[in-house]
Structure formats: C-alpha cells, structure tokens
GROMACS .gro file of C-alpha atoms in nm:
model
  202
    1UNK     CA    1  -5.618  -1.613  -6.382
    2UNK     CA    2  -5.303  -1.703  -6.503
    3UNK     CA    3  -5.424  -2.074  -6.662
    4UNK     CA    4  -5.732  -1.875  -6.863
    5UNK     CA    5  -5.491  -1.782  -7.116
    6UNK     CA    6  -5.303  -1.961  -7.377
    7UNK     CA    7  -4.986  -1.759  -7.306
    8UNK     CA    8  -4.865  -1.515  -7.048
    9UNK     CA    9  -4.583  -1.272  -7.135
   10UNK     CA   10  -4.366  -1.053  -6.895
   11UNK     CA   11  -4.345  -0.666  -6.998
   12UNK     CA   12  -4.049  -0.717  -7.228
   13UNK     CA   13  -4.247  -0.962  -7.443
   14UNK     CA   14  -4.059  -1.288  -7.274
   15UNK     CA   15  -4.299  -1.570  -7.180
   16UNK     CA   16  -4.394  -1.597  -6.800
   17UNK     CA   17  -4.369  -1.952  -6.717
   18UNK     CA   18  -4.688  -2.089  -6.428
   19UNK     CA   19  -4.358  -2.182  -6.185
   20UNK     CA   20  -4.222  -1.803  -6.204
   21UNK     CA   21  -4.595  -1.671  -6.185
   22UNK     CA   22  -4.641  -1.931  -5.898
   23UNK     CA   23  -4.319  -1.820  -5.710
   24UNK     CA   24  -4.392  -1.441  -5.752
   25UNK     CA   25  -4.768  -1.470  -5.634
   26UNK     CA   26  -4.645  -1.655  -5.291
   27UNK     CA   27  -4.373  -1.385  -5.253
   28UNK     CA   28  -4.685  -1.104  -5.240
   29UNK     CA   29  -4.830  -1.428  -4.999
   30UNK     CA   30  -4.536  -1.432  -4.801
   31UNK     CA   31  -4.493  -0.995  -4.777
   32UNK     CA   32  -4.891  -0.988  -4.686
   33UNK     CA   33  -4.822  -1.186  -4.398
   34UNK     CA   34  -4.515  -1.060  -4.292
   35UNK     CA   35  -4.633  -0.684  -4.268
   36UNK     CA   36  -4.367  -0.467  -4.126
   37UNK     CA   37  -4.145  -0.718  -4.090
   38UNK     CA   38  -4.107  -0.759  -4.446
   39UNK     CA   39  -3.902  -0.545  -4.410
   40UNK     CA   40  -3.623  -0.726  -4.256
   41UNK     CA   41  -3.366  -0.962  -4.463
   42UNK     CA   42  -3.481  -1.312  -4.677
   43UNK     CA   43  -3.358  -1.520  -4.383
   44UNK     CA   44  -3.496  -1.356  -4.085
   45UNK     CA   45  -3.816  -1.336  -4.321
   46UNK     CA   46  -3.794  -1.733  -4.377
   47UNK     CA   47  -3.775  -1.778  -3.994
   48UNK     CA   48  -4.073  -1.555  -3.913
   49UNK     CA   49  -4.325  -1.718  -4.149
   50UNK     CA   50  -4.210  -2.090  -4.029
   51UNK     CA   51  -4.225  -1.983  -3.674
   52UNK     CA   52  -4.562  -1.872  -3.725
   53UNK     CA   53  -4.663  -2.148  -3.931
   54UNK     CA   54  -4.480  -2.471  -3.813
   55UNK     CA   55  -4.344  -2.355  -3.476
   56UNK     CA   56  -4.064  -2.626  -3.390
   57UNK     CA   57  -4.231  -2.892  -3.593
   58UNK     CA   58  -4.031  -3.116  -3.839
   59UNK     CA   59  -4.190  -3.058  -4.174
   60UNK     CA   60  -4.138  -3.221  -4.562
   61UNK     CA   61  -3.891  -3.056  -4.773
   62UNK     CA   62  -4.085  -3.010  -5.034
   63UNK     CA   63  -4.343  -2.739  -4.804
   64UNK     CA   64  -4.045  -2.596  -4.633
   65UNK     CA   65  -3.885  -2.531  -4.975
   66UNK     CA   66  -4.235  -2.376  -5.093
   67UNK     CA   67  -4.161  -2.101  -4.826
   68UNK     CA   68  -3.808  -2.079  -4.907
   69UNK     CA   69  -3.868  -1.973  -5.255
   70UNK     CA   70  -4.149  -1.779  -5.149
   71UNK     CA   71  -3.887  -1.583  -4.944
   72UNK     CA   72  -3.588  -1.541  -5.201
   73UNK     CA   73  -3.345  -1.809  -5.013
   74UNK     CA   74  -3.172  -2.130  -5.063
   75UNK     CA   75  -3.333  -2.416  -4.851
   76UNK     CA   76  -3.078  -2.658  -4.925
   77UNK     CA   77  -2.851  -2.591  -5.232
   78UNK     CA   78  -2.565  -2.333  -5.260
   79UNK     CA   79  -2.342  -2.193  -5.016
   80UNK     CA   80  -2.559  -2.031  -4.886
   81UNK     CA   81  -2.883  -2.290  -4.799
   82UNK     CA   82  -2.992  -2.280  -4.465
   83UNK     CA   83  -2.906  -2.650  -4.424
   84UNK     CA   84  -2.525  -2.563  -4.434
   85UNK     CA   85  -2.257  -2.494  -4.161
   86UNK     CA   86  -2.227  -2.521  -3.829
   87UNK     CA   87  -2.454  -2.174  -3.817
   88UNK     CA   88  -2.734  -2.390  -3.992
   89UNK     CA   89  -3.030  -2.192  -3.943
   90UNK     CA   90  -3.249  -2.543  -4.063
   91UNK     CA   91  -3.177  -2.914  -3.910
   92UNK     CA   92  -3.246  -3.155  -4.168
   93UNK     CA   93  -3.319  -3.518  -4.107
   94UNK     CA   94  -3.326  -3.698  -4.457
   95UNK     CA   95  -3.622  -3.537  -4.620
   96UNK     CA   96  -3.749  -3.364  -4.295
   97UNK     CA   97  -3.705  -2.985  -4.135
   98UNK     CA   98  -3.725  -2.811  -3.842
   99UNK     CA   99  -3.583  -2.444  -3.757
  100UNK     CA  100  -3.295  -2.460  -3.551
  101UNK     CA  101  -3.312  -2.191  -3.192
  102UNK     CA  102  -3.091  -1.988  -3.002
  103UNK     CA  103  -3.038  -2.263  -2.798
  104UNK     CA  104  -2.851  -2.463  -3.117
  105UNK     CA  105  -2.701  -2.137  -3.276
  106UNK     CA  106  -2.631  -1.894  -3.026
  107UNK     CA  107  -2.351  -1.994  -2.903
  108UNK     CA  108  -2.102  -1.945  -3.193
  109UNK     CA  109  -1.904  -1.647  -3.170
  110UNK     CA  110  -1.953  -1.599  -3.586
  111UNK     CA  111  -2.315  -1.603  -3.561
  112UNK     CA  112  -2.450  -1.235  -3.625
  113UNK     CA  113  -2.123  -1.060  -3.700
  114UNK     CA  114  -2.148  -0.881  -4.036
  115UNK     CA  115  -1.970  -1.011  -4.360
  116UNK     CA  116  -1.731  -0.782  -4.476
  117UNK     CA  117  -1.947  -0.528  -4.549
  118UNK     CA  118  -2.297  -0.709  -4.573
  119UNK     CA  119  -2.447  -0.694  -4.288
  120UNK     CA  120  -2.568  -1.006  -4.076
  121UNK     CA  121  -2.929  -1.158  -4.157
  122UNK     CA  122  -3.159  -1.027  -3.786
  123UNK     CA  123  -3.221  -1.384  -3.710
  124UNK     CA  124  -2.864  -1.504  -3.663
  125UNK     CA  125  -2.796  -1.124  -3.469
  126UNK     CA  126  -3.110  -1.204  -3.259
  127UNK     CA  127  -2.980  -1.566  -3.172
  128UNK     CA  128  -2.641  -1.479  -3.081
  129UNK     CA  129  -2.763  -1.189  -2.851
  130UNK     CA  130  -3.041  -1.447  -2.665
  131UNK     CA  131  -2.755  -1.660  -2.590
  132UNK     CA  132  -2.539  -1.409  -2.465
  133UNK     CA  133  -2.789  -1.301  -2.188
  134UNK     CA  134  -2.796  -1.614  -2.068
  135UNK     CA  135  -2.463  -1.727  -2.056
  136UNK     CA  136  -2.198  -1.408  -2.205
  137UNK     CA  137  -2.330  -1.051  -2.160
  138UNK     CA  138  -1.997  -0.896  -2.134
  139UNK     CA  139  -2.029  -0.985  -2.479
  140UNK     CA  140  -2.372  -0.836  -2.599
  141UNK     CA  141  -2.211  -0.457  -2.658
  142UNK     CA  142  -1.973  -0.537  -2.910
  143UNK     CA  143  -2.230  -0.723  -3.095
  144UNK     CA  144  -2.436  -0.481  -3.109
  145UNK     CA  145  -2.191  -0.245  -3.200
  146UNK     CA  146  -2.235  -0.393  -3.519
  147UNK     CA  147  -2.607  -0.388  -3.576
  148UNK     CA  148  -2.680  -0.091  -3.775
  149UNK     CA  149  -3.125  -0.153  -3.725
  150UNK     CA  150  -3.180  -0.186  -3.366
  151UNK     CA  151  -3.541  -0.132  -3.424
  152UNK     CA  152  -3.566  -0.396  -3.717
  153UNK     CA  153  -3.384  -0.634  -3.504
  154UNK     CA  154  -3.653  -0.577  -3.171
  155UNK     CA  155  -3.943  -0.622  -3.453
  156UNK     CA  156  -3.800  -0.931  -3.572
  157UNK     CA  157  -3.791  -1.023  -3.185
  158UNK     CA  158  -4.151  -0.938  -3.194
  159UNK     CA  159  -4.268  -1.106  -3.431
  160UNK     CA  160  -4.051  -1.485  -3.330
  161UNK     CA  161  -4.220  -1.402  -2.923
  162UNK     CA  162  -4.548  -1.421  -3.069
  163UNK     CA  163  -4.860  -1.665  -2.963
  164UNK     CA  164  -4.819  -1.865  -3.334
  165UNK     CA  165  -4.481  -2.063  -3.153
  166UNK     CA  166  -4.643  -2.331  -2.964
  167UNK     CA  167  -4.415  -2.634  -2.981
  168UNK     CA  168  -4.690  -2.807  -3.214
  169UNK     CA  169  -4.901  -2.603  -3.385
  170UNK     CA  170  -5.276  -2.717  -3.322
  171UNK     CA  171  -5.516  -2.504  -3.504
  172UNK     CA  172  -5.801  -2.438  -3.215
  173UNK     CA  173  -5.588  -2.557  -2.894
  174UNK     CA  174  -5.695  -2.379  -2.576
  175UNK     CA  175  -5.367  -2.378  -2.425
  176UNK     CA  176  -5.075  -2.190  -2.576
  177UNK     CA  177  -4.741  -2.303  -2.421
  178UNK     CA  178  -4.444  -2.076  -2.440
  179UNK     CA  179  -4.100  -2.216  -2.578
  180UNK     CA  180  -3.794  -2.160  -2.427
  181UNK     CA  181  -3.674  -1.958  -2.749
  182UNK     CA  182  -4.053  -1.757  -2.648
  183UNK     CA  183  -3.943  -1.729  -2.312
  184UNK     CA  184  -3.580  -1.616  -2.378
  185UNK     CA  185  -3.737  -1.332  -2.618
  186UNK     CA  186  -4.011  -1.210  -2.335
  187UNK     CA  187  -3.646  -1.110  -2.110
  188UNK     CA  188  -3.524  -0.990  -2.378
  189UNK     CA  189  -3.818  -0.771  -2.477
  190UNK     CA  190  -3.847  -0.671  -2.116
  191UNK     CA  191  -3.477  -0.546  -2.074
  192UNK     CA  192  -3.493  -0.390  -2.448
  193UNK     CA  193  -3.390  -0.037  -2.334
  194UNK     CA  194  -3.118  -0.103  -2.080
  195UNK     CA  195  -2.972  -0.383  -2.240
  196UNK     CA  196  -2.993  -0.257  -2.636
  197UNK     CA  197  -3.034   0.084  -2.604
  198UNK     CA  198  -2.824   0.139  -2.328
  199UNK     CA  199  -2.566  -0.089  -2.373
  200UNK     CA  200  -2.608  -0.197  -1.973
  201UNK     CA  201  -2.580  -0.560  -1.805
  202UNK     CA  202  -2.863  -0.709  -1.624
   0.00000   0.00000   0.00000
C-alpha cells in the first residue's frame, strides 16, 4: 500500500519515510508472532524470534539486524548492542551471528541482576538461573529475589524450550533434536514450583 501513493504523511502532517513504514510494519510482524510473549522486554523479545527462527545458526548481519530493528534494540552499535560485553547476548564473527546460551552467559554473577532501578531484560535472568541449577543453586534465591515477573520470566522459558530450537533449522525435518539450552529449560520447567515458587533446592 504504502508505494501506491506519491506521499505518505504521519498524523502530525510530517512525511513517513518507506524505512520508518518498513520498520513499524515488521514490529506488528514481530508482536504477531510473539503473542503473549510480547509482552516481555526488547531483548528477551529479540532472543525468542531468533530462537524460533535461526535456532543456533550463524546468520548475516544484515537479517539479524532486520529482526533487531523489528524488535526496538541495538544489534551492534551503542552501549547497549547485543554484540557488547562480556554479557554479549550475540557472538559475532566478522559479518556473521549466532545467539549466545546459558552455557556462554550464565555464569557471570552480573548477568540478570537489575540496573539500578531498571529491571534486568528475562533472557539474561533466565540464563543466569539455568546455570545456577547446574552448577550454583545456593545462589538461585537471591536472584530471584530480584525478579519482580516470575510468570513473564517461566513464559519466556516457554517459549526458548520450544520444538522451533533444533540446532539447524530444516524446514520439513522428521527429527527434532533437543539442545542442551532445550534440555536445561525442560528441568527447569519441571522443577518450576519448588525451585521458583518455592524458593527450594533440588
């Protein structure tokens, strides 16, 4: 619709350039295929849609940028890109991506605590606590001490254990093989209410 007409205006009058319409029609994209979980934070929002569409593929900048600005955040410029810090939530390899896992993340004792008063993106809170029932779970209650949304942070668990992860995403492949991220999540899922509601160890 938008190239039928000579020029598009926002409601103040101000012209609508095709790169703003572009980036607002993938947002509506990107919060159609999110469903309830669009209602968790940019970054947890970035890591659900390229779960679900790359699993832990490398991909081009350019396409993993497209979903960036679809979801509001900063692929790789500003302080606060996903390629940055040690609590990268993106590995980059010259002008490839891939998502980084618990596995790579977890285990910082920053990752998932809030920032003065913002609080941490779900990813980073779900990362840290996945590595802490593996290897710290004397640990897991005063993280969650500080995570106001239990029930956005098991959705967001939800969503990142679904069948979409396959290591290599192969439209039409019989066999669906779990990650160890998947894997991690399905103990996680399956302790939910003595470990996160309760507060109790394993």
């Amino acid at each position: 619709p938008y190239t039928r007409y000579e020029r598009v205006e926002l409601p103040n009058g101000d012209p609508l350039s095709a790169s703003t319409y572009l980036d607002a029609v993938q947002r509506e994209v990107a919060r159609a295929l999110l469903g309830e979980s669009a209602r968790t934070d940019p970054k947890t929002q970035y890591a659900i849609l390229w779960r679900s569409y790359y699993g832990q593929a490398w991909v081009d900048f350019d396409e993993a940028n497209t979903l960036a600005r679809a979801c509001g955040v900063e692929l790789d410029s500003g302080l606060q890109a996903l390629t940055r810090g040690k609590a990268a939530l993106i590995a980059k390899d010259k002008a490839k991506m891939r998502l980084r896992g618990h596995d790579e993340r977890g285990h910082l004792p920053e990752l998932g605590l809030p920032d003065g008063a913002q609080p941490a993106p779900l990813i980073d809170v779900l990362h840290r606590l996945l590595w802490l029932m593996d290897n710290d779970q004397g640990k897991i209650s005063d993280l969650l001490a500080t995570m106001p949304d239990k029930y956005l942070l098991r959705l967001t668990a939800q969503a990142l254990g679904g069948k979409a992860l396959a290591a290599e995403p192969t439209p039409g492949a019989v066999r669906d093989e779990r990650t160890d991220e998947q894997r991690a999540i399905d103990s996680l899922l399956a302790a939910w209410r003595r470990v996160v509601e309760e507060g109790k160890l394993l």
